[in-house]
Amino acid sequence: QLDGVVALDGPSGTGKSTVARELARRTGAGYLDTGAMYRAMTLAVLRAGVPPTDADQVIRIIRAATLRIVTDPDNPKVSLDDVDVAAEIRGAEVTSAVSAVSAVPEVRELLVREQREIIARVSAAVGGIVVEGRDIGTVVAPEARLKVYLTASADTRAQRRSTQDTAAGRSADLAATRADVQRRDQLDSTRASSPLRAAEDALVLDTTELDVAGVLAELTELIESRG
Ligand code: C5P
């Protein structure tokens, strides 16, 4: 049983999603993938034919879109205007546009507000929630009981992304994946509005040499040792 919020932040390919979901499952907590929210909004922008860098148009599309998130770790869902978009938001088009959309301050404001509402609702219902993203410990849930910032070497992260892509039936060229992961991390870390960084009170966990079970063991120990 998990009480309160566990915040997992870090760049892509560090194993955040797999670990966050499994941790939630084992502790009976909710699971919130905030990246899926930015991705779904990016899909809405692309579908509308709006350039992801045109902030005014992006805001207009995002205000009009209806996003729904299911936080059950056994069956997480994300839908846009009542249509499931789980597969589509992982595609190359969304992946290459998402950092531009998520750099728009109004987009973040709107999604952070929704994320806080979800966290409050789920915490009240099941006691705890594992939330993963880029700014959870710094902005979305600074009160989190545990903040962990996951890292891994660039090669490891590219390799993990590419393995995931292959497993999901998407084409996965390792060099292209590595370039994309680095480009996105660069954009996410240097944007003006809540950039990717570890919160001052976050524990940094390097997962380069750890498998999923190893990361979960570390996290479980941290949660237990902190009461
Ligand atoms: O975690 P994931 O790779 O699905 O996130 C996709 C993108 O969404 C990130 O590269 C980042 O631009 C954005 N994001 C964000 N803040 C979050 C979660 C994701 O800006 N809390």
Short mmCIF file of C-alpha atoms in Angstrom, two decimals, residues 3-172:
data_model
loop_
_atom_site.label_atom_id
_atom_site.label_comp_id
_atom_site.label_asym_id
_atom_site.label_seq_id
_atom_site.Cartn_x
_atom_site.Cartn_y
_atom_site.Cartn_z
CA ASP A 3 0.33 6.64 0.55
CA GLY A 4 0.88 9.95 -1.19
CA VAL A 5 2.70 10.78 -4.40
CA VAL A 6 5.81 9.16 -5.83
CA ALA A 7 7.34 11.42 -8.48
CA LEU A 8 9.51 9.82 -11.17
CA ASP A 9 11.24 12.24 -13.51
CA GLY A 10 14.00 11.97 -16.06
CA PRO A 11 14.79 11.94 -19.77
CA SER A 12 13.40 9.37 -22.19
CA GLY A 13 14.68 5.81 -22.22
CA THR A 14 15.47 5.64 -18.53
CA GLY A 15 12.76 3.05 -17.92
CA LYS A 16 10.40 5.49 -16.18
CA SER A 17 7.16 4.19 -17.68
CA THR A 18 7.79 0.50 -17.14
CA VAL A 19 8.97 1.04 -13.59
CA ALA A 20 6.26 3.57 -12.65
CA ARG A 21 3.49 1.32 -13.87
CA GLU A 22 4.83 -1.78 -12.14
CA LEU A 23 5.42 0.10 -8.89
CA ALA A 24 1.82 1.34 -8.95
CA ARG A 25 0.54 -2.16 -9.66
CA ARG A 26 2.47 -3.69 -6.77
CA THR A 27 1.44 -1.05 -4.27
CA GLY A 28 -2.22 -0.71 -5.28
CA ALA A 29 -1.60 2.91 -6.29
CA GLY A 30 -2.79 4.86 -9.33
CA TYR A 31 -0.47 5.48 -12.28
CA LEU A 32 -0.23 8.74 -14.20
CA ASP A 33 1.87 9.04 -17.37
CA THR A 34 2.03 12.80 -17.94
CA GLY A 35 4.03 12.33 -21.15
CA ALA A 36 0.95 10.63 -22.63
CA MET A 37 -1.01 13.84 -21.96
CA TYR A 38 1.53 16.01 -23.81
CA ARG A 39 1.61 13.44 -26.60
CA ALA A 40 -2.19 13.32 -26.96
CA MET A 41 -2.36 17.12 -27.17
CA THR A 42 0.39 17.05 -29.78
CA LEU A 43 -1.66 14.60 -31.80
CA ALA A 44 -4.61 17.03 -31.67
CA VAL A 45 -2.32 19.80 -32.97
CA LEU A 46 -0.99 17.65 -35.82
CA ARG A 47 -4.48 16.48 -36.79
CA ALA A 48 -5.60 20.10 -37.01
CA GLY A 49 -2.73 20.80 -39.40
CA VAL A 50 -1.29 23.44 -37.10
CA PRO A 51 2.51 23.89 -36.94
CA PRO A 52 3.68 22.77 -33.45
CA THR A 53 5.73 25.96 -33.11
CA ASP A 54 2.74 28.30 -33.69
CA ALA A 55 1.93 28.92 -30.00
CA ASP A 56 -1.35 30.84 -30.55
CA GLN A 57 -2.82 28.17 -32.79
CA VAL A 58 -1.53 25.39 -30.54
CA ILE A 59 -3.27 26.94 -27.52
CA ARG A 60 -6.53 27.26 -29.45
CA ILE A 61 -6.48 23.57 -30.43
CA ILE A 62 -5.56 22.40 -26.95
CA ARG A 63 -8.31 24.38 -25.25
CA ALA A 64 -10.85 22.76 -27.57
CA ALA A 65 -9.56 19.18 -27.19
CA THR A 66 -11.01 16.72 -24.67
CA LEU A 67 -8.40 14.55 -23.02
CA ARG A 68 -9.29 11.55 -20.86
CA ILE A 69 -6.83 9.54 -18.79
CA VAL A 70 -7.42 6.26 -16.99
CA THR A 71 -4.96 5.80 -14.10
CA ASP A 72 -5.43 2.07 -13.49
CA PRO A 73 -1.89 0.62 -13.83
CA ASP A 74 -3.35 -2.66 -15.14
CA ASN A 75 -5.15 -0.87 -17.92
CA PRO A 76 -3.99 2.73 -18.40
CA LYS A 77 -5.79 4.57 -21.17
CA VAL A 78 -5.58 7.85 -22.98
CA SER A 79 -8.26 9.16 -25.27
CA LEU A 80 -8.66 12.28 -27.32
CA ASP A 81 -12.19 13.47 -28.05
CA ASP A 82 -13.44 10.06 -26.86
CA VAL A 83 -11.25 8.01 -29.20
CA ASP A 84 -8.44 5.82 -27.82
CA VAL A 85 -5.08 7.15 -29.06
CA ALA A 86 -2.68 4.98 -27.04
CA ALA A 87 -0.89 3.59 -30.10
CA GLU A 88 -0.93 6.71 -32.22
CA ILE A 89 0.73 8.93 -29.62
CA ARG A 90 3.84 6.70 -29.67
CA GLY A 91 4.40 7.16 -33.41
CA ALA A 92 7.28 9.07 -34.98
CA GLU A 93 5.18 12.10 -35.97
CA VAL A 94 4.01 12.82 -32.44
CA THR A 95 7.41 11.99 -30.97
CA SER A 96 9.15 14.52 -33.16
CA ALA A 97 6.63 17.33 -32.48
CA VAL A 98 5.90 16.81 -28.77
CA SER A 99 8.78 18.83 -27.34
CA ALA A 100 7.75 21.93 -29.30
CA VAL A 101 4.14 21.68 -28.12
CA SER A 102 5.13 21.03 -24.51
CA ALA A 103 7.42 24.07 -24.46
CA VAL A 104 4.40 26.42 -24.81
CA PRO A 105 3.78 27.83 -21.30
CA GLU A 106 -0.04 27.89 -21.66
CA VAL A 107 -0.03 24.23 -22.68
CA ARG A 108 1.90 23.36 -19.53
CA GLU A 109 -0.36 25.49 -17.35
CA LEU A 110 -3.43 23.73 -18.63
CA LEU A 111 -2.00 20.21 -18.34
CA VAL A 112 -0.39 20.81 -14.94
CA ARG A 113 -3.78 21.91 -13.62
CA GLU A 114 -5.37 18.71 -14.97
CA GLN A 115 -2.54 16.61 -13.56
CA ARG A 116 -3.01 18.11 -10.09
CA GLU A 117 -6.73 17.38 -10.26
CA ILE A 118 -6.09 13.77 -11.24
CA ILE A 119 -3.50 13.37 -8.46
CA ALA A 120 -5.91 14.74 -5.84
CA ARG A 121 -8.81 12.59 -7.04
CA VAL A 122 -6.82 9.35 -7.29
CA SER A 123 -5.01 9.92 -3.99
CA ALA A 124 -8.35 10.41 -2.27
CA ALA A 125 -9.73 7.26 -3.86
CA VAL A 126 -6.86 4.75 -3.50
CA GLY A 127 -4.37 6.47 -1.18
CA GLY A 128 -1.42 6.91 -3.51
CA ILE A 129 -0.26 7.55 -7.05
CA VAL A 130 2.94 7.09 -9.03
CA VAL A 131 3.41 10.00 -11.42
CA GLU A 132 6.02 10.06 -14.17
CA GLY A 133 7.22 12.92 -16.34
CA ARG A 134 9.79 15.70 -16.55
CA ASP A 135 8.58 18.27 -14.00
CA ILE A 136 6.67 16.23 -11.42
CA GLY A 137 9.06 16.77 -8.52
CA THR A 138 9.77 20.38 -9.45
CA VAL A 139 6.35 21.72 -10.49
CA VAL A 140 3.40 19.33 -10.56
CA ALA A 141 3.77 17.71 -7.12
CA PRO A 142 6.51 19.41 -5.11
CA GLU A 143 4.92 17.88 -1.99
CA ALA A 144 5.59 14.32 -3.23
CA ARG A 145 6.70 11.93 -0.47
CA LEU A 146 9.42 10.52 -2.70
CA LYS A 147 11.09 12.09 -5.73
CA VAL A 148 13.39 10.04 -7.89
CA TYR A 149 15.22 11.33 -10.93
CA LEU A 150 16.16 8.48 -13.26
CA THR A 151 19.14 8.76 -15.57
CA ALA A 152 21.03 6.38 -17.89
CA SER A 153 23.77 6.74 -20.47
CA ALA A 154 22.74 8.02 -23.90
CA ASP A 155 23.55 4.66 -25.52
CA THR A 156 21.48 2.73 -23.02
CA ARG A 157 18.52 5.09 -23.42
CA ALA A 158 18.61 4.87 -27.22
CA GLN A 159 18.87 1.08 -27.02
CA ARG A 160 15.85 0.84 -24.68
CA ARG A 161 13.73 3.10 -26.88
CA SER A 162 14.63 1.14 -29.95
CA THR A 163 13.83 -2.20 -28.26
CA GLN A 164 10.45 -0.79 -27.20
CA ASP A 165 9.75 0.46 -30.72
CA THR A 166 10.58 -2.92 -32.24
CA ALA A 167 8.37 -4.71 -29.69
CA ALA A 168 5.49 -2.40 -30.57
CA GLY A 169 5.94 -3.03 -34.29
CA ARG A 170 7.39 0.38 -35.12
CA SER A 171 10.51 0.71 -37.22
CA ALA A 172 13.54 1.34 -35.06
#
